[in-house]
XYZ file of C-alpha atoms in Angstrom:
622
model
C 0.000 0.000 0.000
C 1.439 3.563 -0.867
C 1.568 6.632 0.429
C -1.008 7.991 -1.655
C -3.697 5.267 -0.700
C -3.348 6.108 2.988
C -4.172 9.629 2.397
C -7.188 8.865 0.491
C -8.408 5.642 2.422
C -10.419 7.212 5.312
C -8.480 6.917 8.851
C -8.451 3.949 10.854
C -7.680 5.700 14.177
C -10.744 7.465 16.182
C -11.157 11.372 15.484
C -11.827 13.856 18.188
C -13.344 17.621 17.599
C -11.367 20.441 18.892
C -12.633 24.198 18.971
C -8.769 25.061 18.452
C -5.384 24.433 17.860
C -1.700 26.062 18.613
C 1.211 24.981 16.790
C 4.656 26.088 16.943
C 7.311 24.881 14.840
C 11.150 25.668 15.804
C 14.358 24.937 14.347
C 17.494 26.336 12.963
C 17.201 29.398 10.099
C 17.577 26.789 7.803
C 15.328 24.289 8.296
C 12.078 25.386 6.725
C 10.132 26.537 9.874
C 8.508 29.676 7.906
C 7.764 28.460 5.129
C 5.882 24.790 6.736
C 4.584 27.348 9.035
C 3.013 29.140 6.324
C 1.508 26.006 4.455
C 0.200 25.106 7.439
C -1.905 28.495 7.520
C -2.602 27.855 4.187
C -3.738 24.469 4.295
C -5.956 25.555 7.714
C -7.492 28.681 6.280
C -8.764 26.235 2.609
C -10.130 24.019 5.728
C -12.322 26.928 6.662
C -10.162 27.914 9.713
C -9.867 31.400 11.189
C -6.236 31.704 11.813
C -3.871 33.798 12.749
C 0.449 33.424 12.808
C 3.678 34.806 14.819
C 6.806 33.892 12.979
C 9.956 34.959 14.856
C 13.142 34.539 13.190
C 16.623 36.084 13.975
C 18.363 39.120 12.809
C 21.365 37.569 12.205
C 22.012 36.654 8.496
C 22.512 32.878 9.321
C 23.270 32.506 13.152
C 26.055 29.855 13.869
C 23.448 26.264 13.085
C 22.266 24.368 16.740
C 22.862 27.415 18.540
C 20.003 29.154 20.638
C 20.682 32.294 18.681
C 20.016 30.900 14.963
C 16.479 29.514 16.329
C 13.411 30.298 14.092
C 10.586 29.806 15.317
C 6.708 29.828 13.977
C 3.693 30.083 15.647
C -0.093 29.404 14.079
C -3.481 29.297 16.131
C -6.372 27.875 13.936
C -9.621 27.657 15.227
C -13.699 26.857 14.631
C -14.421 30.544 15.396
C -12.943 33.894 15.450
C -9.205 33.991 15.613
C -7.327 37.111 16.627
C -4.206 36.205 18.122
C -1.125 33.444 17.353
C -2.222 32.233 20.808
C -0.459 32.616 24.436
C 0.761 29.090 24.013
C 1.222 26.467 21.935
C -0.567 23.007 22.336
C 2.106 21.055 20.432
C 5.679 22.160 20.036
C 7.674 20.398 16.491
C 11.241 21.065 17.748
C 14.125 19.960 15.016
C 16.949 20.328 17.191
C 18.086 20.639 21.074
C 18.731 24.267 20.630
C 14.991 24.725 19.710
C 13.908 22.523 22.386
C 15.834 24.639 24.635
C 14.496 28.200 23.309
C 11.088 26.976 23.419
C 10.386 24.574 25.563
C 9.398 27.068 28.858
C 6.336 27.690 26.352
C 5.269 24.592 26.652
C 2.391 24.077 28.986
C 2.815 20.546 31.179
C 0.988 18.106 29.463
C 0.972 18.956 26.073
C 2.573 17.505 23.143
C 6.337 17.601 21.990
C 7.207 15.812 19.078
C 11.409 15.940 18.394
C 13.664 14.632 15.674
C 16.306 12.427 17.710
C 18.548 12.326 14.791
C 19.464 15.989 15.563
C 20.379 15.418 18.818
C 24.032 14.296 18.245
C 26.769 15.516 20.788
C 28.168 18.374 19.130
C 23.985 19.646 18.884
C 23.658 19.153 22.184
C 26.868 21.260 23.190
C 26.306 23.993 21.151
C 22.523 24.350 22.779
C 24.101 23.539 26.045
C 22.989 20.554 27.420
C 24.773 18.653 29.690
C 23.091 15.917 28.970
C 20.550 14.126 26.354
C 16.730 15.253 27.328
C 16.004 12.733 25.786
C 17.471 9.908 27.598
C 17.138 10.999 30.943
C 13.419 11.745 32.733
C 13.654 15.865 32.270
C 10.616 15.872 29.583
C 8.522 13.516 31.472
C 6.272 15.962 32.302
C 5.005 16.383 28.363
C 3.952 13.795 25.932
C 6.872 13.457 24.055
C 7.232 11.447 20.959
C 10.548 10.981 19.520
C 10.033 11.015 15.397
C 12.622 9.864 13.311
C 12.391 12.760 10.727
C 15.156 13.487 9.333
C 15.729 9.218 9.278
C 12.835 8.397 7.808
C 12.874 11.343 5.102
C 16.655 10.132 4.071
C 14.520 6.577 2.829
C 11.907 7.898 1.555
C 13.795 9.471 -0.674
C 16.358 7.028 -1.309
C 13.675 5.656 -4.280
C 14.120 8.809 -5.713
C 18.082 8.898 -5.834
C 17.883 11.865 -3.619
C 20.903 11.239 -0.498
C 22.616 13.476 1.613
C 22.148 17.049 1.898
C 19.581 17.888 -0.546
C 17.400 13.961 1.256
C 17.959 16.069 4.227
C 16.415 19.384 3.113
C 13.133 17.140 2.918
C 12.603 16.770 6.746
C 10.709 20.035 7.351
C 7.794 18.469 4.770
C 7.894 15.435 6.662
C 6.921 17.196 10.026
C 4.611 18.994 8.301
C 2.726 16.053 6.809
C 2.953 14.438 9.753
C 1.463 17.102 11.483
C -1.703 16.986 8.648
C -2.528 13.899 9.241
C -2.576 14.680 13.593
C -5.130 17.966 13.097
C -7.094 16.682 9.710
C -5.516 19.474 7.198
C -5.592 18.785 3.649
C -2.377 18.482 1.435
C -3.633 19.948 -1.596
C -3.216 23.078 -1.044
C 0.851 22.568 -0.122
C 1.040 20.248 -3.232
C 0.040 22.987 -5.509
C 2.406 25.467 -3.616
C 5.291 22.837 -4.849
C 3.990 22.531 -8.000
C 3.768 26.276 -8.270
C 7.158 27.310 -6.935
C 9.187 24.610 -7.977
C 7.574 24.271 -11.727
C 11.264 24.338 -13.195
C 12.446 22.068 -10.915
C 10.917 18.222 -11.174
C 13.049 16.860 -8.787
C 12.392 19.587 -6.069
C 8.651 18.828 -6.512
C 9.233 15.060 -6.547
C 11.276 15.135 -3.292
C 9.074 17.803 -1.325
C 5.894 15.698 -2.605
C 7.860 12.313 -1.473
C 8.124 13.653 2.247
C 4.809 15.594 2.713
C 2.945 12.130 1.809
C 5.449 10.140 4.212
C 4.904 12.161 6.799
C 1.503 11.907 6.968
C 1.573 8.183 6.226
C 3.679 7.987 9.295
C 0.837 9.389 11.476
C -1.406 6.713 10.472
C 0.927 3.582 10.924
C 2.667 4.812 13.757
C 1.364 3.316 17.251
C 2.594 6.252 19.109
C -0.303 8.133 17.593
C -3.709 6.669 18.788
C -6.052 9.405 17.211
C -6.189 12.558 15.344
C -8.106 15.420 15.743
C -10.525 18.001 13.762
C -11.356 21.345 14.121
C -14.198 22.373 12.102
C -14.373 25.222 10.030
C -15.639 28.240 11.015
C -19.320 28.632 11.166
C -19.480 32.874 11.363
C -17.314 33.690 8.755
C -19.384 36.024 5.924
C -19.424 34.637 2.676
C -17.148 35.367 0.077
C -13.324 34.270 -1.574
C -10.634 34.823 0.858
C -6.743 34.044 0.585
C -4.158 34.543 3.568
C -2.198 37.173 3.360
C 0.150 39.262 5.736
C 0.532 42.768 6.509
C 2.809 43.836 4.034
C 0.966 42.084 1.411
C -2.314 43.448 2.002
C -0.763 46.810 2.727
C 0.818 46.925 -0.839
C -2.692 45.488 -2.447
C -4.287 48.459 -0.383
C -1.788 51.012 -1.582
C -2.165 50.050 -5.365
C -6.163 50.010 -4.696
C -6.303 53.297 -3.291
C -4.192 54.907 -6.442
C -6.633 52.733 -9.114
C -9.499 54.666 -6.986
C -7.850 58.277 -7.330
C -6.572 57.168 -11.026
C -3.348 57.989 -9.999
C 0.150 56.397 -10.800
C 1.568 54.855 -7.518
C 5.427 55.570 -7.164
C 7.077 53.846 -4.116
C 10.599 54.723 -2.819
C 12.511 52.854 -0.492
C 15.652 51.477 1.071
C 16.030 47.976 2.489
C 15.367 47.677 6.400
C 13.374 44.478 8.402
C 10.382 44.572 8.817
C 9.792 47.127 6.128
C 11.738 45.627 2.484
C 8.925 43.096 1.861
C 6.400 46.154 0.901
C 9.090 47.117 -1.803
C 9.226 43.035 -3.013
C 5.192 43.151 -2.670
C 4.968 46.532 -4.835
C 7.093 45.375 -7.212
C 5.465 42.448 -8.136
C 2.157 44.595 -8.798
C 3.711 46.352 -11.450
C 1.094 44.757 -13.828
C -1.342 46.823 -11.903
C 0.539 50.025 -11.862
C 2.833 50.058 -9.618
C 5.944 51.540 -10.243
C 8.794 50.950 -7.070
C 12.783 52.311 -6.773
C 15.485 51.057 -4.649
C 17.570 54.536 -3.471
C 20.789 54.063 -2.455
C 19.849 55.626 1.047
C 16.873 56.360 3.474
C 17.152 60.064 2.660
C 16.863 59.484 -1.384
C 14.072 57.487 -0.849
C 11.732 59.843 0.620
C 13.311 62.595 -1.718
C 12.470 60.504 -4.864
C 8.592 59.873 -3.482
C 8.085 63.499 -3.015
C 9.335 64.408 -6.568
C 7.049 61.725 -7.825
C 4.177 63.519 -5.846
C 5.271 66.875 -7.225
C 5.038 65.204 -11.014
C 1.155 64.228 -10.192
C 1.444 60.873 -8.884
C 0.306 58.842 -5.989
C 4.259 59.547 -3.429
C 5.038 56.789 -1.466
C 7.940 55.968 0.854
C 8.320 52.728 3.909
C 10.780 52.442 6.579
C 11.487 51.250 10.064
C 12.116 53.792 13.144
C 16.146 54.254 12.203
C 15.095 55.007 8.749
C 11.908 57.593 9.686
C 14.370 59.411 11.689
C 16.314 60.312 8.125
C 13.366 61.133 6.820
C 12.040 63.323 9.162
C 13.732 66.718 7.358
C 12.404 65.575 4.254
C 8.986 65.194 5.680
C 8.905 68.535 7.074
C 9.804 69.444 2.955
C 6.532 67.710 2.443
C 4.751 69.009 5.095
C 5.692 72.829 3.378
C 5.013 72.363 0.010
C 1.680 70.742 1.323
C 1.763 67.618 -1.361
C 0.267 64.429 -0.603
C 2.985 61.572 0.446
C 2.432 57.962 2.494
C 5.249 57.124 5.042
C 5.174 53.644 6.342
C 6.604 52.977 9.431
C 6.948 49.361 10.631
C 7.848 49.623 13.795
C 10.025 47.430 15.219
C 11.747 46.812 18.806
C 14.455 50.443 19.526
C 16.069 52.026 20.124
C 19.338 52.490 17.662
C 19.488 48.579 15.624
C 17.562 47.453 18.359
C 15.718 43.986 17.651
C 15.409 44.638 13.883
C 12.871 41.125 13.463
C 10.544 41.683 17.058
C 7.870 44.139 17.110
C 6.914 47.230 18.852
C 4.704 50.193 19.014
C 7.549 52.551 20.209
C 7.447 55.154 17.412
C 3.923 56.442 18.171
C 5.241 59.630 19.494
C 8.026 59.965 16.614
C 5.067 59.973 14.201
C 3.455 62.337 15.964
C 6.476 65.126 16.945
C 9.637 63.480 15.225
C 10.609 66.490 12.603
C 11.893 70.209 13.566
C 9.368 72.706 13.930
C 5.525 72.824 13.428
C 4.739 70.146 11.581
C 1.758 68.427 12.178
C 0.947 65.321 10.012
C -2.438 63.052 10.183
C -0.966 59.105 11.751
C -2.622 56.183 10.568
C -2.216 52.658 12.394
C -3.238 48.978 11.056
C -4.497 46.586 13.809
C -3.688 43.254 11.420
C -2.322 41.836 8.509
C -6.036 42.101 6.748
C -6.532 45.668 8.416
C -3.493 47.135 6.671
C -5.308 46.933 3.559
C -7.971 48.947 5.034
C -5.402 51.392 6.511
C -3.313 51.506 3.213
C -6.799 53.206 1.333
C -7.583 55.487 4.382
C -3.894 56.946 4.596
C -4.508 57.310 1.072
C -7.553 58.961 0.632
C -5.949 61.313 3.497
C -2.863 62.382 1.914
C -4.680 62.780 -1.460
C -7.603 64.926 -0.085
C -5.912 67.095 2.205
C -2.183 67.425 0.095
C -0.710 66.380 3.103
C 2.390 63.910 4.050
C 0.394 60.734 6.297
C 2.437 58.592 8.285
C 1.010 55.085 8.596
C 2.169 52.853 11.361
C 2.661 49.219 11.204
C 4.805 46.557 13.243
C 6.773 43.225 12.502
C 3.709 41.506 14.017
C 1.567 42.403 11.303
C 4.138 42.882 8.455
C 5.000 39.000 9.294
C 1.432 37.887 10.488
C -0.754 35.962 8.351
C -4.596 35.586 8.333
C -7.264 35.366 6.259
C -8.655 38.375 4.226
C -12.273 38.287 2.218
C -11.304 39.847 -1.108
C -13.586 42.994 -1.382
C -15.647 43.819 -4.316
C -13.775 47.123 -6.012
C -17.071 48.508 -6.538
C -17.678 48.560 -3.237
C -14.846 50.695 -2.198
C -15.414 54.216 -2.868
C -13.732 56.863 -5.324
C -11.151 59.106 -4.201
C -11.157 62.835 -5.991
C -7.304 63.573 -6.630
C -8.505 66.890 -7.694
C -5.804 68.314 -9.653
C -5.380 71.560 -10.638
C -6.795 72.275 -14.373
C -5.424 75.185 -16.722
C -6.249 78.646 -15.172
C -4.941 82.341 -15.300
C -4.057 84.096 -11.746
C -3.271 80.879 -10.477
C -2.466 81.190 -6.683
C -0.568 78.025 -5.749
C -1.232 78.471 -1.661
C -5.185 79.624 -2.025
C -7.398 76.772 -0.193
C -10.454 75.064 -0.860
C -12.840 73.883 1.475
C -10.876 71.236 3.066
C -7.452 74.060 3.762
C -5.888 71.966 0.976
C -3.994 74.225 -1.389
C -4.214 72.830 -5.098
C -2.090 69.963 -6.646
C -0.547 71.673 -9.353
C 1.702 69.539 -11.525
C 4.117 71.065 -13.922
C 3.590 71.409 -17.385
C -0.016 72.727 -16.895
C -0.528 75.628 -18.872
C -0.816 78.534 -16.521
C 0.197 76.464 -13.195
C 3.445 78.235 -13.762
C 4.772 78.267 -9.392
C 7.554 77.917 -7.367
C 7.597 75.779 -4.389
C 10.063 74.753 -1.397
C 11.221 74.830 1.911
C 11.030 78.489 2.702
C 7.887 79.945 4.346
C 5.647 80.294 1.713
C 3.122 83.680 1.626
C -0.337 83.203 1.963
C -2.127 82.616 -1.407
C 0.682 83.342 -3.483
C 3.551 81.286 -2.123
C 5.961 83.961 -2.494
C 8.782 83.614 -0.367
C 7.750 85.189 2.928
C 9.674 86.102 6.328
C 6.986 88.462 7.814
C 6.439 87.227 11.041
C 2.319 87.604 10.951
C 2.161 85.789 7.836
C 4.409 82.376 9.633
C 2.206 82.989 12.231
C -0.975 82.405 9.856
C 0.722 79.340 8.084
C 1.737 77.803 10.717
C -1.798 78.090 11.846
C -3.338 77.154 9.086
C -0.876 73.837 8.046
C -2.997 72.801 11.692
C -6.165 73.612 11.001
C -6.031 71.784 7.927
C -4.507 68.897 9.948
C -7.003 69.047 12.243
C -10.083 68.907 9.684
C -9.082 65.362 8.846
C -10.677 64.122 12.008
C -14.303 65.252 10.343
C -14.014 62.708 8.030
C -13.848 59.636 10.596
C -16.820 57.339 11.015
C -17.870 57.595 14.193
C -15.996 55.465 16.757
C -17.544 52.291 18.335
C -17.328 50.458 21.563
C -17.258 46.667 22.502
C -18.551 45.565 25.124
C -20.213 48.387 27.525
C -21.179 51.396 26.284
C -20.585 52.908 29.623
C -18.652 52.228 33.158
C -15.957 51.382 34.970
C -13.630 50.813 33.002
C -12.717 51.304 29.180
C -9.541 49.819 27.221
C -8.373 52.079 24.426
C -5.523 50.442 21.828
C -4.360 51.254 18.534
C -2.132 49.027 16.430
C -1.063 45.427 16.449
C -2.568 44.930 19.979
C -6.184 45.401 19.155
C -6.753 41.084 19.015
C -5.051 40.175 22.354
C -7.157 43.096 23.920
C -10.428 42.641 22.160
C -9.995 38.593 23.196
C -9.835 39.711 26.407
C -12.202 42.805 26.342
C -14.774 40.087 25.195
C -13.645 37.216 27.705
C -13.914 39.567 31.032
C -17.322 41.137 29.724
C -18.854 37.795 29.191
C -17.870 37.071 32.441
C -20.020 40.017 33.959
C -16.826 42.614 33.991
C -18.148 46.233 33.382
C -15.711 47.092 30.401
C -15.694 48.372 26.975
C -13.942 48.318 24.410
C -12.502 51.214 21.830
C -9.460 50.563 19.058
C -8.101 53.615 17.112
C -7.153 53.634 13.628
C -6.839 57.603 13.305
C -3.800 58.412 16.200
C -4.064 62.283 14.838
C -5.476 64.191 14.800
C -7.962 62.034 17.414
C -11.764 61.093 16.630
C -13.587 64.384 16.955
C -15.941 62.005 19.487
C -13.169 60.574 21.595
C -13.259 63.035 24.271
C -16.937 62.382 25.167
C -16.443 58.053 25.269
C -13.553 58.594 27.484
C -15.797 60.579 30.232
C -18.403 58.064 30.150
C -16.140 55.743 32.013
C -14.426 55.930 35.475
C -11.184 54.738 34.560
C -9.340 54.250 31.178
C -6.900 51.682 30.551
C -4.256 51.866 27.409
C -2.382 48.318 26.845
C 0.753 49.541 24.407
C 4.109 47.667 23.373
C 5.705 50.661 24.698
C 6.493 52.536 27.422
C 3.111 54.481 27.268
C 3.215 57.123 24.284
C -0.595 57.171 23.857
C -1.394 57.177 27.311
C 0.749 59.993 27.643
C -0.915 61.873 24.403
C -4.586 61.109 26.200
C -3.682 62.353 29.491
C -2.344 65.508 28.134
C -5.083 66.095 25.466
C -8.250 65.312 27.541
C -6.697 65.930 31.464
C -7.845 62.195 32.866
C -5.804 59.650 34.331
C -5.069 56.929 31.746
C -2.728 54.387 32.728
C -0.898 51.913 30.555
C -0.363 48.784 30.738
C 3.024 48.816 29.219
C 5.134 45.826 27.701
C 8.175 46.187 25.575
C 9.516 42.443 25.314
C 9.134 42.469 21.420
C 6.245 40.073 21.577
C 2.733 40.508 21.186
C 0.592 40.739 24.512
C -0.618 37.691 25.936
C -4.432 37.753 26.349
C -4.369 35.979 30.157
C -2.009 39.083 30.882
C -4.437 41.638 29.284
C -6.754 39.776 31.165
C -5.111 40.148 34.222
C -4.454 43.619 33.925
C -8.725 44.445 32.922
C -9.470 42.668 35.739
C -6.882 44.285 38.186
C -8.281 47.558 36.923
C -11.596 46.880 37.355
C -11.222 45.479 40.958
C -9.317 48.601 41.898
C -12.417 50.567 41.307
C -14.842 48.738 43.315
């Protein structure tokens, strides 16, 4: 009997139903962990899963292999119902090698499954991860059900039939896990066979091999003893109906940011340097060229952002994507922008600071930097995503900002979501509204720095017949945009640049609240924490907590109608991956006493500690 007929013969072993699953594979860089971790998102959200990933990788290049520092690691939580978070901890833990079992094995909950590849456990392994001895010998992981999988054995003869040996038999074990771990949770394997077939198209043996070690893997799960049953976790009955595909942050971001110039019928033209977590948007840009988009690699951060406001100047659609170290080289050129009053998108995605920092962990510590990072008055509208599916959302409404009110938007992302994957419904074009670039036409008299109703002076792009102007740096006169150093008149544009700023916020929907309307006690996020919070939000009110519920997308200027939800409720509580920037910016703004509940550990927030933390609040009031 082969492979193949296992997979389609219906299971011998008994099935049980779980509501849902956390997975975490780890390993060194180069064993595969991202990208198994990715089919197996894949293969759960064609299941009908909600889902929802953490990869976490190293900075370094390629980290000395079996040491704790080269460890890469991927989380996935897949469940029957809404998903928002990777999950606090995993349920089974796939560790290739001692130096992953040793980096991840604290996660591990007592009790719960731990499935290692003994093969890798050699004595030169176990050195570099620092064992004294073999875990695996002695009694220390009696406290988990471990099974000890030949992997990297058993994928060596499989493969053997296909005169693939050694290194490249080898490369093979990560599929083997991986179908192994299909057949334990019920995922199908045609979705990761047409990724090979896809990928690998030029390259029969790669296909043949991959294929080879997928199907033994999860013919292993059926014949093995060790494994007495499987499990399923249906697919999710509240999902709306319509095609979805998984995507991450930085790839719905760049499907967002082409959208929203399609909508405006503008060209998009993105700048940018190379910097984690940010490069992907670049890769994902590029490849949308068939759809418009045109991208540049500058030799530095400060040609970058130059470049995207020239392209802005010419008429088009200015774009420009960093991380912290690289906003702060921007920031001169986006006071240019903020001047000259042209539209321009700055992505930020954040990650852990300060200086190099953790260039692959996220955080939320540039919130403030948006907000005040450039010399003199220069107030810019700040635009956060709270997912991977969000950014596409926030890529349109930074968009339709800059375009609307010629203005330079920053919009703030993090390596959680850049990296992240869950499922997004494709939306119907039609459904997303127009954006009016309103560009200048031919005129006499023309005024480049008169207003319309909105503050925004025109968009006047050269070679108009009678847009004949000169713009820059300098202060700029009122109406004309003569150069000006009267002090009344800075006093009036300086003004004025705000004002306009501040008219975004009448364009926000109104906010809404989760959970209570009213009370004791309301959470307020923005960003990448909004599903560890709204778990929890939702959790401690179904439990009877008084507590509600508000995530911002618009950081500034703030919802006109934020002041009057924030008195409703005795207390306010503001969960940030910082050191608390926006409870800092509420207290000063609306004079009540917000407190943060701060983390900077370059993880996501667990939801039993934002748990922990509503409830501590809300007992402190009674």
């Amino acid at each position: 009997m082969t492979s193949t007929d296992i997979i389609d013969k219906p299971s011998s072993k008994p099935v049980q139903t779980l509501e849902r699953v956390v997975i975490r594979f780890a390993g060194d860089s180069g064993d595969g962990v991202q990208t198994i971790g990715d089919q197996l998102g894949l293969s759960s959200a064609v299941a009908g899963n909600d889902i929802a990933t953490l990869p976490d990788f190293p900075a370094e290049i390629r980290a000395p292999a079996g040491t704790v520092y080269g460890v890469s690691g991927f989380q996935l939580q897949f469940g029957a119902d809404a998903t928002l978070t990777a999950g606090d901890e995993p349920d089974v833990l796939v560790a290739f090698n001692p130096a992953a079992l040793k980096r991840h094995l604290e996660d591990l909950p007592e009790g719960r499954v731990l499935i290692v590849d003994p093969e890798n456990f050699s004595d030169r392994n176990l050195k570099l991860a620092s064992y004294a001895e073999n875990p695996l010998l002695d009694d220390s992981l009696k406290a988990w059900q471990l099974h000890s999988v030949p992997i990297t054995k058993l994928t060596v003869e499989t493969l053997k039939a296909l005169d693939i040996t050694g290194k490249a038999a080898k490369r093979c074990a990560n599929f083997f896990a991986l179908g192994l771990t299909y057949w334990i949770y019920s995922r199908p394997l045609e979705p990761t066979l047409r990724f090979l077939n896809d990928k690998f198209k030029n390259k029969p043996e790669v296909i043949a091999a991959n294929t080879a070690a997928l199907k033994a893997g999860y013919h292993y799960g059926e014949t093995a003893e060790a494994f007495q049953c499987r499990y399923e976790v249906p697919a999710a009955e509240n999902a709306e109906p319509g095609t979805y595909r998984s995507v991450n942050g930085n790839q719905a971001l760049a499907m967002g940011l082409v959208t929203a110039a399609n909508k405006a019928n503008l060209e998009l033209f993105f700048a940018g340097y190379p910097i984690t977590p940010a490069s992907d948007l670049l890769h994902n840009l590029a490849s949308l060229r068939a759809l418009g988009a045109k991208t540049f690699q500058a030799e530095d951060e400060i040609a970058a952002i130059g470049v995207a406001i020239g392209a802005s100047y010419g008429g088009a659609l200015g774009i420009t994507a960093s991380s912290g170290p690289g906003i702060a080289l921007k920031g001169e050129f986006m006071g240019l922008a903020n001047a000259v009053e042209l539209p321009l998108i700055v992505v930020n995605v954040q990650r852990g600071g300060p200086s190099t920092g953790l260039p692959t962990k996220m955080e939320q510590s540039d919130l403030l930097q948006a907000l005040h990072g450039r010399h003199g008055e220069s107030p810019l509208p700040v635009v956060a995503a709270s997912s991977p599916a969000d950014a596409f959302e926030a890529g349109i409404e930074a968009a339709r900002i800059a375009i609307t009110w010629r203005t330079p938007v920053m919009l703030l992302c993090d390596g959680n979501i850049a990296f992240g994957t869950e499922p997004w419904k494709i939306p119907d074009p039609d459904t997303i509204p127009a954006i009016d670039a309103n560009k200048q036409g031919p005129t006499e008299n023309f005024r480049p720095y008169s207003r319309d109703d909105k503050l925004a002076r025109p968009w006047a792009v050269p070679g108009t017949p009678g847009l004949e102007h000169r713009v820059g740096g300098i202060e700029r006169e009122d109406g004309t945009g003569n150069i000006s150093y009267d002090p009344d008149n800075h006093q009036y544009m300086t003004d004025l640049r705000a004002a306009k700023v501040a008219k975004v916020a009448d364009s926000y929907a109104p906010l809404t609240i989760d959970g209570e309307q009213n009370g004791k006690l309301l959470v307020l996020t923005w960003g990448s924490p909004f599903g560890p919070v709204s778990t929890a939000v939702r959790r401690v009110h179904s439990a009877g907590a008084s507590v509600g519920h508000v995530h911002l997308r618009n950081l500034w200027p703030l919802p006109n109608d934020l002041g009057e939800i924030l008195g409703r409720f005795e207390r306010v509580l503001v969960p940030e991956n910082n050191t608390g920037q926006l409870s800092t910016l509420i207290r000063a703004k609306y004079l009540i006493d917000a407190k943060g509940f701060n983390q900077v550990r370059g993880l996501p927030f667990k939801v039993s500690d934002v748990e922990a933390a509503i409830l501590a609040a809300v007992e402190e009031q009674a």
